[in-house]
Tab-separated table of N, CA, C and O in Angstrom:
chain	number	residue	atom	x	y	z
A	11	MET	N	14.906	24.727	-10.944
A	11	MET	CA	14.887	23.531	-10.111
A	11	MET	C	14.663	22.294	-10.980
A	11	MET	O	13.792	22.296	-11.850
A	12	PRO	N	15.423	21.230	-10.721
A	12	PRO	CA	15.177	19.993	-11.466
A	12	PRO	C	13.928	19.293	-10.936
A	12	PRO	O	13.439	19.590	-9.855
A	13	LYS	N	13.451	18.367	-11.743
A	13	LYS	CA	12.302	17.577	-11.314
A	13	LYS	C	12.697	16.661	-10.163
A	13	LYS	O	13.848	16.245	-10.056
A	14	ILE	N	11.729	16.331	-9.318
A	14	ILE	CA	11.965	15.407	-8.208
A	14	ILE	C	11.702	13.995	-8.713
A	14	ILE	O	10.710	13.752	-9.405
A	15	LYS	N	12.586	13.078	-8.383
A	15	LYS	CA	12.383	11.695	-8.802
A	15	LYS	C	11.386	11.009	-7.884
A	15	LYS	O	11.397	11.185	-6.676
A	16	THR	N	10.532	10.203	-8.491
A	16	THR	CA	9.580	9.397	-7.745
A	16	THR	C	10.296	8.171	-7.196
A	16	THR	O	11.108	7.562	-7.896
A	17	HIS	N	10.020	7.814	-5.965
A	17	HIS	CA	10.581	6.601	-5.363
A	17	HIS	C	9.843	5.417	-5.974
A	17	HIS	O	8.651	5.209	-5.735
A	18	ARG	N	10.541	4.644	-6.799
A	18	ARG	CA	9.883	3.603	-7.589
A	18	ARG	C	9.321	2.479	-6.722
A	18	ARG	O	8.302	1.871	-7.054
A	19	GLY	N	9.993	2.178	-5.619
A	19	GLY	CA	9.486	1.151	-4.712
A	19	GLY	C	8.166	1.558	-4.093
A	19	GLY	O	7.244	0.763	-3.976
A	20	ALA	N	8.061	2.832	-3.732
A	20	ALA	CA	6.819	3.350	-3.151
A	20	ALA	C	5.722	3.433	-4.212
A	20	ALA	O	4.548	3.185	-3.917
A	21	ALA	N	6.093	3.768	-5.441
A	21	ALA	CA	5.114	3.897	-6.515
A	21	ALA	C	4.449	2.560	-6.822
A	21	ALA	O	3.287	2.517	-7.231
A	22	LYS	N	5.192	1.457	-6.638
A	22	LYS	CA	4.632	0.129	-6.888
A	22	LYS	C	3.727	-0.334	-5.748
A	22	LYS	O	2.916	-1.230	-5.939
A	23	ARG	N	3.871	0.264	-4.568
A	23	ARG	CA	3.136	-0.201	-3.395
A	23	ARG	C	1.945	0.670	-3.013
A	23	ARG	O	0.986	0.182	-2.434
A	24	PHE	N	2.015	1.955	-3.333
A	24	PHE	CA	0.990	2.890	-2.881
A	24	PHE	C	0.401	3.644	-4.063
A	24	PHE	O	1.073	3.871	-5.065
A	25	SER	N	-0.855	4.058	-3.907
A	25	SER	CA	-1.470	4.953	-4.875
A	25	SER	C	-2.382	5.901	-4.112
A	25	SER	O	-2.907	5.549	-3.051
A	26	LEU	N	-2.543	7.093	-4.654
A	26	LEU	CA	-3.353	8.100	-3.993
A	26	LEU	C	-4.762	8.109	-4.561
A	26	LEU	O	-4.957	7.934	-5.766
A	27	THR	N	-5.735	8.325	-3.685
A	27	THR	CA	-7.120	8.462	-4.115
A	27	THR	C	-7.392	9.920	-4.443
A	27	THR	O	-6.541	10.783	-4.233
A	28	GLY	N	-8.572	10.196	-4.945
A	28	GLY	CA	-8.952	11.565	-5.284
A	28	GLY	C	-9.018	12.483	-4.082
A	28	GLY	O	-8.769	13.684	-4.193
A	29	THR	N	-9.359	11.923	-2.924
A	29	THR	CA	-9.472	12.734	-1.715
A	29	THR	C	-8.151	12.882	-0.977
A	29	THR	O	-8.091	13.557	0.043
A	30	GLY	N	-7.084	12.217	-1.471
A	30	GLY	CA	-5.772	12.357	-0.849
A	30	GLY	C	-5.395	11.237	0.089
A	30	GLY	O	-4.324	11.279	0.697
A	31	LYS	N	-6.249	10.217	0.224
A	31	LYS	CA	-5.888	9.058	1.042
A	31	LYS	C	-4.867	8.214	0.292
A	31	LYS	O	-4.790	8.270	-0.937
A	32	VAL	N	-4.106	7.418	1.033
A	32	VAL	CA	-3.094	6.568	0.426
A	32	VAL	C	-3.581	5.128	0.473
A	32	VAL	O	-3.766	4.568	1.552
A	33	LYS	N	-3.784	4.530	-0.704
A	33	LYS	CA	-4.213	3.140	-0.782
A	33	LYS	C	-2.993	2.232	-0.720
A	33	LYS	O	-1.950	2.551	-1.270
A	34	ARG	N	-3.155	1.078	-0.064
A	34	ARG	CA	-2.106	0.079	-0.005
A	34	ARG	C	-2.755	-1.287	-0.008
A	34	ARG	O	-3.958	-1.414	0.219
A	35	SER	N	-1.950	-2.322	-0.270
A	35	SER	CA	-2.473	-3.679	-0.204
A	35	SER	C	-2.099	-4.286	1.134
A	35	SER	O	-1.169	-3.832	1.799
A	36	ASN	N	-2.838	-5.295	1.528
A	36	ASN	CA	-2.605	-5.946	2.810
A	36	ASN	C	-1.410	-6.891	2.750
A	36	ASN	O	-1.117	-7.478	1.701
A	37	ALA	N	-0.761	-7.047	3.878
A	37	ALA	CA	0.350	-7.988	3.999
A	37	ALA	C	-0.199	-9.372	4.359
A	37	ALA	O	-1.403	-9.552	4.519
A	38	ASN	N	0.688	-10.345	4.487
A	38	ASN	CA	0.377	-11.720	4.919
A	38	ASN	C	-0.446	-12.500	3.894
A	38	ASN	O	-1.259	-13.332	4.249
A	39	LYS	N	-0.214	-12.254	2.609
A	39	LYS	CA	-0.962	-12.969	1.573
A	39	LYS	C	-0.016	-13.673	0.598
A	39	LYS	O	-0.444	-14.124	-0.454
A	40	ARG	N	1.269	-13.801	0.918
A	40	ARG	CA	2.244	-14.328	-0.030
A	40	ARG	C	2.502	-15.823	0.114
A	40	ARG	O	2.540	-16.528	-0.872
A	41	HIS	N	2.716	-16.275	1.311
A	41	HIS	CA	3.034	-17.693	1.518
A	41	HIS	C	2.527	-18.132	2.884
A	41	HIS	O	1.974	-17.322	3.634
A	42	ILE	N	2.666	-19.420	3.183
A	42	ILE	CA	2.120	-20.052	4.397
A	42	ILE	C	0.615	-19.765	4.481
A	42	ILE	O	0.101	-19.277	5.487
A	43	LEU	N	-0.092	-20.070	3.401
A	43	LEU	CA	-1.516	-19.765	3.329
A	43	LEU	C	-2.392	-20.915	3.816
A	43	LEU	O	-3.593	-20.725	4.011
A	44	THR	N	-1.812	-22.097	4.019
A	44	THR	CA	-2.635	-23.249	4.395
A	44	THR	C	-3.192	-23.108	5.803
A	44	THR	O	-4.311	-23.540	6.069
A	45	LYS	N	-2.441	-22.499	6.686
A	45	LYS	CA	-2.914	-22.370	8.069
A	45	LYS	C	-3.853	-21.186	8.281
A	45	LYS	O	-4.463	-21.066	9.323
A	46	LYS	N	-3.951	-20.323	7.282
A	46	LYS	CA	-4.843	-19.170	7.395
A	46	LYS	C	-6.240	-19.558	6.902
A	46	LYS	O	-6.377	-20.281	5.915
A	47	THR	N	-7.254	-19.054	7.580
A	47	THR	CA	-8.623	-19.404	7.213
A	47	THR	C	-9.015	-18.745	5.900
A	47	THR	O	-8.434	-17.731	5.502
A	48	THR	N	-10.021	-19.318	5.252
A	48	THR	CA	-10.510	-18.775	3.987
A	48	THR	C	-11.046	-17.360	4.178
A	48	THR	O	-10.827	-16.491	3.337
A	49	LYS	N	-11.717	-17.140	5.301
A	49	LYS	CA	-12.270	-15.816	5.579
A	49	LYS	C	-11.157	-14.785	5.725
A	49	LYS	O	-11.268	-13.656	5.219
A	50	ARG	N	-10.078	-15.156	6.396
A	50	ARG	CA	-8.952	-14.237	6.585
A	50	ARG	C	-8.284	-13.906	5.261
A	50	ARG	O	-7.975	-12.742	4.972
A	51	LYS	N	-8.080	-14.926	4.412
A	51	LYS	CA	-7.457	-14.702	3.106
A	51	LYS	C	-8.343	-13.851	2.206
A	51	LYS	O	-7.843	-13.007	1.456
A	52	ARG	N	-9.658	-14.044	2.288
A	52	ARG	CA	-10.594	-13.259	1.492
A	52	ARG	C	-10.575	-11.796	1.914
A	52	ARG	O	-10.631	-10.886	1.084
A	53	THR	N	-10.468	-11.548	3.210
A	53	THR	CA	-10.402	-10.182	3.725
A	53	THR	C	-9.108	-9.493	3.317
A	53	THR	O	-9.095	-8.285	3.064
A	54	LEU	N	-8.029	-10.251	3.221
A	54	LEU	CA	-6.736	-9.680	2.847
A	54	LEU	C	-6.676	-9.252	1.388
A	54	LEU	O	-5.780	-8.501	1.010
A	55	ARG	N	-7.620	-9.714	0.570
A	55	ARG	CA	-7.659	-9.299	-0.831
A	55	ARG	C	-8.060	-7.841	-0.985
A	55	ARG	O	-7.687	-7.185	-1.958
A	56	LYS	N	-8.830	-7.341	-0.049
A	56	LYS	CA	-9.346	-5.974	-0.144
A	56	LYS	C	-8.233	-4.952	0.061
A	56	LYS	O	-7.240	-5.238	0.724
A	57	THR	N	-8.432	-3.777	-0.502
A	57	THR	CA	-7.444	-2.727	-0.325
A	57	THR	C	-7.594	-2.097	1.051
A	57	THR	O	-8.684	-2.060	1.612
A	58	ALA	N	-6.479	-1.614	1.559
A	58	ALA	CA	-6.466	-0.940	2.852
A	58	ALA	C	-5.934	0.471	2.634
A	58	ALA	O	-5.479	0.822	1.542
A	59	TYR	N	-5.996	1.272	3.676
A	59	TYR	CA	-5.498	2.639	3.599
A	59	TYR	C	-4.353	2.809	4.583
A	59	TYR	O	-4.353	2.225	5.660
A	60	ALA	N	-3.365	3.588	4.202
A	60	ALA	CA	-2.212	3.833	5.055
A	60	ALA	C	-2.622	4.610	6.296
A	60	ALA	O	-3.568	5.410	6.263
A	61	ASP	N	-1.907	4.374	7.381
A	61	ASP	CA	-2.189	5.060	8.632
A	61	ASP	C	-1.849	6.542	8.505
A	61	ASP	O	-0.975	6.929	7.733
A	62	ALA	N	-2.542	7.362	9.265
A	62	ALA	CA	-2.365	8.814	9.187
A	62	ALA	C	-0.950	9.245	9.549
A	62	ALA	O	-0.463	10.272	9.062
A	63	THR	N	-0.262	8.448	10.391
A	63	THR	CA	1.096	8.808	10.797
A	63	THR	C	2.103	8.636	9.668
A	63	THR	O	3.192	9.216	9.716
A	64	ASN	N	1.774	7.856	8.640
A	64	ASN	CA	2.703	7.588	7.538
A	64	ASN	C	2.379	8.345	6.263
A	64	ASN	O	3.175	8.316	5.314
A	65	ILE	N	1.258	9.038	6.219
A	65	ILE	CA	0.790	9.631	4.962
A	65	ILE	C	1.747	10.687	4.431
A	65	ILE	O	2.060	10.710	3.235
A	66	MET	N	2.255	11.559	5.283
A	66	MET	CA	3.141	12.627	4.809
A	66	MET	C	4.437	12.078	4.249
A	66	MET	O	4.951	12.574	3.242
A	67	ALA	N	4.975	11.038	4.869
A	67	ALA	CA	6.215	10.419	4.377
A	67	ALA	C	5.993	9.772	3.024
A	67	ALA	O	6.842	9.878	2.121
A	68	ILE	N	4.851	9.122	2.840
A	68	ILE	CA	4.556	8.458	1.568
A	68	ILE	C	4.346	9.496	0.472
A	68	ILE	O	4.805	9.321	-0.669
A	69	LYS	N	3.671	10.590	0.796
A	69	LYS	CA	3.426	11.626	-0.203
A	69	LYS	C	4.710	12.316	-0.662
A	69	LYS	O	4.789	12.783	-1.809
A	70	LYS	N	5.712	12.376	0.201
A	70	LYS	CA	7.012	12.918	-0.216
A	70	LYS	C	7.701	11.995	-1.232
A	70	LYS	O	8.421	12.456	-2.113
A	71	LEU	N	7.482	10.695	-1.089
A	71	LEU	CA	8.071	9.743	-2.011
A	71	LEU	C	7.359	9.723	-3.367
A	71	LEU	O	7.924	9.283	-4.362
A	72	LEU	N	6.112	10.189	-3.378
A	72	LEU	CA	5.306	10.208	-4.614
A	72	LEU	C	4.942	11.650	-4.959
A	72	LEU	O	3.800	12.068	-4.796
A	73	PRO	N	5.894	12.451	-5.431
A	73	PRO	CA	5.643	13.899	-5.592
A	73	PRO	C	4.607	14.223	-6.665
A	73	PRO	O	3.937	15.233	-6.570
A	74	TYR	N	4.452	13.396	-7.694
A	74	TYR	CA	3.546	13.730	-8.798
A	74	TYR	C	2.295	12.871	-8.826
A	74	TYR	O	1.557	12.888	-9.806
A	75	ALA	N	2.051	12.113	-7.776
A	75	ALA	CA	0.873	11.240	-7.735
A	75	ALA	C	-0.379	12.041	-7.425
A	75	ALA	O	-0.323	13.050	-6.756
């Protein structure tokens, strides 16, 4: 069997933790930041975790993570 290729777009967006959770970054932090409050922008800096409904699909895209 040949090796499975990693989906490079997914590899740049997601990473797996030691326990198998999928880490992701928050959206809404790229532009139109003037109307967003400082507290909201500060909260968006923190890492988030992928929803349980998407974890299996993401793990298929990252076979060696």
